[in-house]
Tab-separated table of C-alpha atoms in Angstrom:
chain	number	residue	atom	x	y	z
A	1	MET	CA	0.000	0.000	0.000
A	2	GLN	CA	2.842	2.349	0.890
A	3	ASP	CA	4.545	1.514	-2.419
A	4	LEU	CA	1.352	2.377	-4.323
A	5	ASN	CA	0.974	5.684	-2.462
A	6	PHE	CA	4.620	6.500	-3.167
A	7	GLN	CA	4.127	5.809	-6.888
A	8	ASN	CA	1.008	7.974	-6.946
A	9	ASN	CA	2.862	10.813	-5.224
A	10	ILE	CA	5.749	10.598	-7.700
A	11	LEU	CA	3.230	10.494	-10.556
A	12	ASN	CA	1.463	13.614	-9.300
A	13	ILE	CA	4.744	15.481	-8.812
A	14	LEU	CA	5.956	14.545	-12.296
A	15	ILE	CA	2.698	15.586	-13.931
A	16	VAL	CA	2.450	18.920	-12.114
A	17	PHE	CA	6.137	19.767	-12.566
A	18	GLY	CA	6.141	18.741	-16.238
A	19	GLY	CA	2.884	20.577	-16.822
A	20	LEU	CA	4.180	23.797	-15.290
A	21	GLN	CA	7.378	23.497	-17.306
A	22	GLY	CA	5.378	23.018	-20.498
A	23	LEU	CA	3.036	25.915	-19.741
A	24	ILE	CA	5.971	28.222	-19.075
A	25	LEU	CA	7.685	27.079	-22.275
A	26	SER	CA	4.573	27.531	-24.424
A	27	THR	CA	4.158	31.062	-23.007
A	28	VAL	CA	7.811	31.938	-23.656
A	29	VAL	CA	7.650	30.590	-27.207
A	30	PHE	CA	4.365	32.403	-27.877
A	31	PHE	CA	5.858	35.781	-26.891
A	32	TYR	CA	9.169	35.174	-28.681
A	33	PRO	CA	10.390	37.803	-31.232
A	34	ASP	CA	7.896	38.817	-33.914
A	35	ARG	CA	10.400	37.782	-36.567
A	36	ASP	CA	9.283	34.137	-36.324
A	37	LYS	CA	5.811	34.738	-34.885
A	38	ALA	CA	3.851	32.322	-37.098
A	39	SER	CA	6.147	29.376	-36.357
A	40	ASN	CA	6.377	30.241	-32.664
A	41	ASN	CA	2.585	30.349	-32.345
A	42	LEU	CA	2.213	26.874	-33.851
A	43	LEU	CA	4.989	25.484	-31.670
A	44	ALA	CA	3.342	27.074	-28.605
A	45	ILE	CA	0.008	25.436	-29.529
A	46	PHE	CA	1.762	22.084	-29.948
A	47	ILE	CA	3.405	22.359	-26.522
A	48	PHE	CA	0.308	23.702	-24.754
A	49	THR	CA	-2.007	20.948	-26.035
A	50	ALA	CA	0.643	18.334	-25.196
A	51	VAL	CA	0.626	19.718	-21.650
A	52	ILE	CA	-3.161	19.240	-21.469
A	53	LEU	CA	-2.668	15.579	-22.364
A	54	LEU	CA	0.081	15.387	-19.757
A	55	LEU	CA	-2.247	16.777	-17.084
A	56	ALA	CA	-5.152	14.460	-18.052
A	57	PRO	CA	-4.289	11.648	-15.576
A	58	ILE	CA	-4.166	13.925	-12.536
A	59	LEU	CA	-7.309	15.783	-13.684
A	60	GLN	CA	-9.074	12.449	-13.986
A	61	ILE	CA	-8.126	11.611	-10.408
A	62	GLN	CA	-9.441	14.962	-9.206
A	63	LEU	CA	-12.520	15.372	-11.422
A	64	GLY	CA	-13.465	11.885	-12.526
A	65	TRP	CA	-13.416	10.131	-15.892
A	66	LYS	CA	-16.495	11.665	-17.524
A	67	HIS	CA	-15.333	15.263	-16.930
A	68	VAL	CA	-11.838	14.713	-18.305
A	69	TRP	CA	-12.264	12.443	-21.313
A	70	ILE	CA	-13.300	15.390	-23.454
A	71	PHE	CA	-9.751	16.783	-23.087
A	72	HIS	CA	-8.548	13.933	-25.260
A	73	CYS	CA	-9.967	15.856	-28.239
A	74	THR	CA	-6.963	18.167	-27.908
A	75	LYS	CA	-4.620	15.418	-29.082
A	76	PHE	CA	-5.856	16.018	-32.627
A	77	ILE	CA	-4.723	19.640	-32.350
A	78	THR	CA	-1.362	18.478	-30.960
A	79	ILE	CA	-0.835	16.124	-33.902
A	80	SER	CA	-1.834	18.633	-36.594
A	81	ALA	CA	-0.010	21.563	-34.928
A	82	LEU	CA	3.290	19.710	-35.286
A	83	TYR	CA	2.673	19.250	-39.013
A	84	LEU	CA	1.769	22.916	-39.492
A	85	TYR	CA	4.848	23.968	-37.517
A	86	ILE	CA	7.105	21.914	-39.808
A	87	LYS	CA	5.459	23.477	-42.850
A	88	SER	CA	5.889	26.976	-41.398
A	89	LEU	CA	9.675	26.606	-41.345
A	90	SER	CA	9.813	27.067	-45.112
A	91	GLU	CA	6.499	28.639	-46.133
A	92	LYS	CA	3.674	30.812	-44.896
A	93	VAL	CA	0.848	28.878	-43.212
A	94	SER	CA	-2.451	30.714	-43.544
A	95	LEU	CA	-5.132	30.945	-40.850
A	96	LYS	CA	-7.550	29.144	-43.181
A	97	ARG	CA	-5.146	26.237	-43.526
A	98	THR	CA	-4.592	26.110	-39.779
A	99	LEU	CA	-8.330	26.009	-39.020
A	100	LYS	CA	-8.782	23.310	-41.651
A	101	HIS	CA	-6.319	21.035	-39.864
A	102	PHE	CA	-7.739	21.854	-36.435
A	103	SER	CA	-11.333	21.218	-37.557
A	104	PHE	CA	-11.173	17.476	-36.827
A	105	ALA	CA	-10.675	18.218	-33.128
A	106	ALA	CA	-13.873	20.315	-33.119
A	107	ALA	CA	-15.758	17.649	-35.080
A	108	TYR	CA	-14.622	15.041	-32.551
A	109	ILE	CA	-16.216	16.827	-29.565
A	110	PRO	CA	-19.797	15.567	-30.156
A	111	ILE	CA	-18.390	12.063	-30.695
A	112	ALA	CA	-16.566	12.309	-27.362
A	113	LEU	CA	-19.694	13.541	-25.591
A	114	HIS	CA	-21.762	10.700	-27.039
A	115	TYR	CA	-19.068	8.192	-26.073
A	116	VAL	CA	-19.034	9.392	-22.460
A	117	SER	CA	-22.842	9.278	-22.246
A	118	TYR	CA	-22.962	5.818	-23.855
A	119	ILE	CA	-20.317	4.286	-21.570
A	120	GLN	CA	-21.775	5.947	-18.475
A	121	ASN	CA	-25.257	4.540	-19.145
A	122	LYS	CA	-24.185	1.077	-20.298
A	123	TYR	CA	-21.642	0.341	-17.548
A	124	GLN	CA	-23.038	2.628	-14.841
A	125	VAL	CA	-19.760	4.498	-14.661
A	126	THR	CA	-19.799	7.287	-12.089
A	127	TYR	CA	-16.166	8.150	-11.453
A	128	GLU	CA	-13.569	5.826	-13.041
A	129	TYR	CA	-13.451	3.835	-16.290
A	130	ALA	CA	-10.327	1.954	-17.412
A	131	GLY	CA	-11.377	1.611	-21.070
A	132	GLY	CA	-11.137	-1.288	-23.479
A	133	GLN	CA	-14.348	-2.987	-22.295
A	134	ASP	CA	-16.575	-1.996	-25.212
A	135	ILE	CA	-16.414	-2.194	-29.018
A	136	TYR	CA	-16.764	1.606	-28.962
A	137	ASP	CA	-13.336	1.786	-27.315
A	138	GLN	CA	-11.763	-0.273	-30.095
A	139	ILE	CA	-13.416	1.777	-32.839
A	140	LEU	CA	-12.130	5.023	-31.330
A	141	SER	CA	-8.647	3.542	-30.889
A	142	ILE	CA	-8.542	2.446	-34.540
A	143	THR	CA	-9.785	5.891	-35.632
A	144	ASN	CA	-7.052	7.537	-33.577
A	145	LEU	CA	-4.385	5.272	-35.080
A	146	LEU	CA	-5.574	6.017	-38.619
A	147	TYR	CA	-5.467	9.745	-37.877
A	148	ILE	CA	-1.964	9.423	-36.420
A	149	GLY	CA	-0.794	7.311	-39.377
A	150	PHE	CA	-2.110	9.890	-41.837
A	151	TYR	CA	-0.239	12.702	-40.097
A	152	ILE	CA	2.976	10.688	-39.844
A	153	PHE	CA	2.758	10.417	-43.632
A	154	LEU	CA	2.292	14.216	-43.783
A	155	TYR	CA	5.266	14.719	-41.407
A	156	ILE	CA	7.536	12.713	-43.699
A	157	LYS	CA	6.212	14.469	-46.795
A	158	ALA	CA	6.761	17.893	-45.181
A	159	TYR	CA	10.295	16.901	-44.156
A	160	LYS	CA	11.178	15.797	-47.689
A	161	LEU	CA	9.784	19.013	-49.152
A	162	HIS	CA	11.796	21.043	-46.633
A	163	GLN	CA	14.922	19.083	-47.572
A	164	GLU	CA	14.235	19.653	-51.274
A	165	ARG	CA	13.973	23.388	-50.681
A	166	VAL	CA	17.232	23.361	-48.722
A	167	LEU	CA	19.017	21.649	-51.610
A	168	GLN	CA	17.603	24.207	-54.045
A	169	ASN	CA	18.831	27.184	-52.041
A	170	PHE	CA	21.780	26.248	-49.803
A	171	SER	CA	25.131	24.505	-50.111
A	172	SER	CA	24.842	22.797	-46.709
A	173	GLU	CA	22.072	20.936	-44.907
A	174	GLN	CA	23.362	22.093	-41.520
A	175	LYS	CA	21.579	24.644	-39.280
A	176	LEU	CA	18.492	24.783	-41.481
A	177	GLY	CA	16.097	22.787	-39.344
A	178	LEU	CA	16.475	19.353	-40.932
A	179	ASN	CA	17.857	17.684	-37.804
A	180	TRP	CA	15.374	19.592	-35.639
A	181	ILE	CA	12.462	18.365	-37.763
A	182	LYS	CA	13.701	14.760	-37.605
A	183	GLN	CA	14.104	14.978	-33.836
A	184	LEU	CA	10.592	16.365	-33.439
A	185	ILE	CA	9.054	13.672	-35.656
A	186	PHE	CA	10.942	10.739	-34.119
A	187	GLY	CA	10.429	12.080	-30.607
A	188	PHE	CA	6.696	12.567	-31.023
A	189	VAL	CA	6.167	9.245	-32.821
A	190	GLY	CA	8.202	7.588	-30.060
A	191	ILE	CA	5.887	9.083	-27.435
A	192	ILE	CA	2.849	7.768	-29.328
A	193	ILE	CA	4.341	4.268	-29.552
A	194	VAL	CA	5.164	4.267	-25.837
A	195	SER	CA	1.645	5.476	-24.943
A	196	TYR	CA	-0.177	2.861	-27.012
A	197	THR	CA	2.155	0.061	-25.909
A	198	LEU	CA	1.610	0.921	-22.251
A	199	TYR	CA	-2.149	1.261	-22.820
A	200	ALA	CA	-2.327	-2.247	-24.300
A	201	PHE	CA	-0.168	-3.631	-21.486
A	202	VAL	CA	-2.264	-2.031	-18.757
A	203	LEU	CA	-5.493	-3.366	-20.292
A	204	ALA	CA	-4.056	-6.866	-20.038
A	205	ASN	CA	-2.499	-6.221	-16.609
A	206	PRO	CA	-4.680	-3.739	-14.652
A	207	GLU	CA	-2.518	-4.088	-11.546
A	208	PHE	CA	0.239	-2.182	-13.373
A	209	SER	CA	-1.983	0.799	-14.254
A	210	THR	CA	-0.202	3.194	-11.879
A	211	LYS	CA	3.263	2.159	-13.035
A	212	GLY	CA	2.175	2.325	-16.679
A	213	CYS	CA	0.795	5.813	-16.210
A	214	LEU	CA	3.990	6.841	-14.407
A	215	ILE	CA	6.181	5.645	-17.305
A	216	ASN	CA	3.952	7.317	-19.881
A	217	VAL	CA	3.950	10.652	-18.055
A	218	ALA	CA	7.723	10.452	-17.579
A	219	ALA	CA	8.191	9.895	-21.338
A	220	ILE	CA	5.967	12.864	-22.235
A	221	THR	CA	7.725	15.051	-19.644
A	222	VAL	CA	11.168	14.179	-21.014
A	223	PHE	CA	9.951	15.039	-24.508
A	224	LEU	CA	8.649	18.403	-23.296
A	225	TYR	CA	12.012	19.080	-21.658
A	226	PHE	CA	13.679	18.230	-24.955
A	227	VAL	CA	11.465	20.757	-26.734
A	228	THR	CA	12.278	23.241	-23.961
A	229	ILE	CA	15.993	22.931	-24.643
A	230	LYS	CA	15.824	22.738	-28.440
A	231	GLY	CA	12.804	24.978	-29.025
A	232	LYS	CA	14.810	28.175	-29.424
A	233	ILE	CA	15.899	27.589	-32.999
A	234	SER	CA	18.710	29.536	-34.637
A	235	PRO	CA	17.442	32.359	-36.885
A	236	GLU	CA	19.348	30.705	-39.749
A	237	ILE	CA	16.484	28.242	-40.165
A	238	TYR	CA	14.223	31.050	-41.376
A	239	LYS	CA	16.581	31.992	-44.207
A	240	LEU	CA	14.902	29.272	-46.237
A	241	ARG	CA	11.387	30.560	-45.593
A	242	LYS	CA	12.415	34.072	-46.642
A	243	ILE	CA	13.950	32.924	-49.924
A	244	VAL	CA	11.027	30.609	-50.701
A	245	GLY	CA	8.612	33.439	-49.927
A	246	GLU	CA	10.414	35.832	-52.271
A	247	THR	CA	10.482	33.211	-55.032
A	248	ALA	CA	6.786	32.478	-54.603
A	249	GLU	CA	5.961	36.185	-54.640
A	250	ALA	CA	7.950	36.690	-57.827
A	251	ASP	CA	6.228	33.707	-59.475
A	252	GLY	CA	2.815	34.849	-58.256
A	253	ASN	CA	2.019	31.482	-56.687
A	254	SER	CA	0.947	32.688	-53.231
A	255	GLY	CA	3.448	30.602	-51.346
A	256	LYS	CA	3.214	27.508	-53.541
A	257	GLU	CA	6.365	27.877	-55.540
A	258	ARG	CA	7.352	25.286	-58.090
A	259	ILE	CA	10.288	23.147	-57.048
A	260	PRO	CA	12.136	21.864	-60.125
A	261	SER	CA	12.561	18.115	-60.287
A	262	ARG	CA	16.039	16.933	-59.339
A	263	SER	CA	15.663	13.922	-61.602
A	264	LYS	CA	15.714	15.965	-64.832
A	265	LYS	CA	19.452	16.173	-65.295
A	266	GLY	CA	20.755	18.172	-68.211
A	267	LEU	CA	17.459	19.977	-68.760
A	268	LYS	CA	18.039	22.708	-71.371
A	269	THR	CA	16.306	25.980	-72.148
A	270	ASN	CA	16.452	28.556	-74.902
A	271	ASN	CA	15.513	31.379	-72.558
A	272	PRO	CA	18.213	34.031	-73.256
A	273	GLN	CA	17.854	35.600	-69.812
A	274	LEU	CA	18.491	32.279	-68.034
A	275	LEU	CA	21.389	31.451	-70.377
A	276	THR	CA	23.009	34.803	-69.563
A	277	ILE	CA	22.535	34.240	-65.832
A	278	ALA	CA	24.058	30.752	-66.161
A	279	GLU	CA	27.158	32.298	-67.742
A	280	LYS	CA	27.398	34.755	-64.840
A	281	ILE	CA	27.116	31.843	-62.394
A	282	THR	CA	29.942	29.979	-64.134
A	283	GLU	CA	32.110	33.094	-63.953
A	284	ALA	CA	31.304	33.645	-60.260
A	285	LEU	CA	32.231	30.070	-59.358
A	286	ARG	CA	35.741	30.566	-60.704
A	287	ASP	CA	36.320	32.437	-57.458
A	288	GLU	CA	37.170	29.596	-55.075
A	289	GLU	CA	36.648	31.783	-52.034
A	290	PHE	CA	32.935	31.977	-52.824
A	291	PHE	CA	32.075	28.292	-52.554
A	292	ARG	CA	34.637	27.650	-49.817
A	293	ASN	CA	32.248	29.499	-47.504
A	294	GLU	CA	30.490	26.556	-45.796
A	295	ASN	CA	27.183	28.403	-45.365
A	296	VAL	CA	26.935	30.044	-48.786
A	297	SER	CA	23.360	30.391	-50.079
A	298	ILE	CA	21.713	31.105	-53.385
A	299	ARG	CA	20.897	34.603	-52.103
A	300	GLU	CA	24.624	35.379	-51.778
A	301	LEU	CA	25.298	34.057	-55.271
A	302	ALA	CA	22.439	36.187	-56.608
A	303	GLU	CA	23.836	39.286	-54.899
A	304	GLN	CA	27.292	38.620	-56.311
A	305	ILE	CA	26.063	38.456	-59.918
A	306	GLY	CA	23.348	41.101	-59.480
A	307	GLU	CA	20.305	38.905	-60.158
A	308	GLN	CA	17.163	37.842	-58.281
A	309	PRO	CA	17.502	34.584	-56.251
A	310	TYR	CA	14.523	32.947	-57.962
A	311	LEU	CA	16.025	33.630	-61.420
A	312	VAL	CA	19.380	32.214	-60.304
A	313	SER	CA	17.597	29.094	-59.039
A	314	GLN	CA	15.752	28.712	-62.351
A	315	ALA	CA	18.980	29.141	-64.325
A	316	ILE	CA	20.803	26.503	-62.274
A	317	ASN	CA	17.979	24.013	-62.714
A	318	ALA	CA	17.027	24.733	-66.329
A	319	VAL	CA	20.468	25.392	-67.839
A	320	VAL	CA	22.899	23.468	-65.627
A	321	GLY	CA	20.401	20.728	-64.749
A	322	LYS	CA	21.391	20.594	-61.061
A	323	THR	CA	20.298	21.942	-57.709
A	324	PHE	CA	22.272	24.718	-56.030
A	325	PHE	CA	23.410	22.166	-53.427
A	326	GLU	CA	24.755	19.819	-56.146
A	327	LEU	CA	26.417	22.628	-58.089
A	328	ILE	CA	28.306	24.075	-55.126
A	329	ASN	CA	29.370	20.713	-53.739
A	330	GLU	CA	30.647	19.533	-57.123
A	331	GLU	CA	32.806	22.664	-57.261
A	332	ARG	CA	34.040	21.879	-53.746
A	333	ILE	CA	34.888	18.303	-54.708
A	334	ASN	CA	36.760	19.497	-57.807
A	335	LEU	CA	38.777	21.812	-55.553
A	336	ALA	CA	39.353	19.012	-53.032
A	337	LYS	CA	40.676	16.754	-55.802
A	338	ARG	CA	43.177	19.445	-56.795
A	339	LEU	CA	44.244	19.922	-53.173
A	340	LEU	CA	44.644	16.167	-52.608
A	341	VAL	CA	47.268	15.894	-55.376
A	342	SER	CA	48.973	19.224	-54.676
A	343	ASP	CA	52.382	19.147	-52.990
A	344	LYS	CA	51.501	22.445	-51.339
A	345	TYR	CA	48.732	20.765	-49.318
A	346	ASN	CA	50.193	17.298	-48.727
A	347	HIS	CA	50.799	18.215	-45.063
A	348	LEU	CA	47.032	18.459	-44.477
A	349	SER	CA	44.927	15.568	-43.277
A	350	LEU	CA	41.877	14.494	-45.266
A	351	VAL	CA	39.686	16.397	-42.799
A	352	GLY	CA	41.829	19.488	-43.350
A	353	ILE	CA	41.396	19.146	-47.108
A	354	GLY	CA	37.634	18.917	-46.633
A	355	PHE	CA	37.543	22.074	-44.557
A	356	GLU	CA	39.771	23.888	-47.055
A	357	ALA	CA	37.319	22.977	-49.815
A	358	GLY	CA	34.350	24.378	-47.881
A	359	PHE	CA	32.834	21.366	-46.121
A	360	ASN	CA	31.854	21.708	-42.466
A	361	SER	CA	32.306	18.097	-41.329
A	362	LYS	CA	34.349	15.007	-42.110
A	363	THR	CA	31.210	12.926	-42.685
A	364	THR	CA	29.740	15.360	-45.204
A	365	PHE	CA	33.051	15.595	-47.058
A	366	ASN	CA	33.549	11.819	-47.278
A	367	THR	CA	29.933	11.128	-48.255
A	368	THR	CA	29.824	13.821	-50.950
A	369	PHE	CA	33.258	12.904	-52.323
A	370	LYS	CA	32.329	9.245	-52.728
A	371	LYS	CA	28.942	10.094	-54.239
A	372	ILE	CA	30.527	12.265	-56.934
A	373	THR	CA	33.796	10.408	-57.640
A	374	GLY	CA	32.887	6.844	-56.697
A	375	MET	CA	35.739	6.607	-54.187
A	376	THR	CA	36.702	7.994	-50.789
A	377	PRO	CA	39.190	10.884	-50.472
A	378	SER	CA	41.873	8.491	-49.168
A	379	GLU	CA	41.311	6.112	-52.106
A	380	PHE	CA	41.541	9.021	-54.540
A	381	ARG	CA	44.800	10.295	-53.015
A	382	ARG	CA	46.277	6.790	-53.020
A	383	THR	CA	45.210	6.168	-56.636
A	384	GLU	CA	46.647	9.463	-57.833
A	385	SER	CA	49.924	8.807	-56.002
A	386	VAL	CA	50.281	5.420	-57.711
A	387	MET	CA	49.553	6.931	-61.135
A	388	GLU	CA	52.234	9.578	-60.630
A	389	VAL	CA	54.802	6.883	-59.801
């Protein structure tokens, strides 16, 4: 009995402490600088609704099952808010679009009310209901899983689109939100898996309900702490959204800019303006110092040749048949190959060569080098040495 009371006390402390932490975080994020207001608002909504789910167990203890179950409708806002937040990192998310994704939560309220009334009358529930006793429970669980599965698909799709936009506009995938997005997706999906696994286990073993709830709350709390630490994203992530927004505005597509297919290599155009810009790009890239800057973007290239970023992007794709990312990294690899066989740089390690060529990590250098040349930097240096002998 003492052990059970101790577990309940720890559970209550964890829930309250985690809830307060989440509420403070959501407030801080909501009032963060206006520069990233749209994204911050969506992240604040995600955190706040996650906190409501975190507080649900202790509210159920205090208020009873029938008064708290309705709060579970907020999980649909939590799930869709994460998707909208990911989208907002590279494009404008309109109020209409936001309400469209949140509408399922509103539509679910009458279903939740009917469910509570149905269970209360059928099983004479007055205060506590464990769940899983009725076919209604299974139907709602399956519906929830389908909804979650659909949004996981949207998460992955949004991530790939964000990555595509990064490759179109930047020479590096670092500091542009890609890792942050992956961490959010994997973290949130992990929480969902833990919750449903524990729910199934507790249904089969009711005596472990308190421990199961404790583990679930601890997992959600840790995730909220993770968001607390990582939530203040570097302003560099919003460089992409600004460039995409300018491109969309220039194309008149209201935020839905066309992203050229990366599979159409060698695509040619007779557009004289794009051909002229392509020549300027080729001339600019003769300056090694330009692409040796590890964080160079298409905006900087556009400024150097005196053209609009969206026109530079079109020229690279239509005339050169590559993305900006591919173009810059091929130039870096060509430079690295020259450095690897140069006596002037034979004192440098392979990592040093990579940094000299403009790469910001050993892994990125090795991966890109092998992708373009078919061999690692060390294999290339060894092969060239043998050929010279």
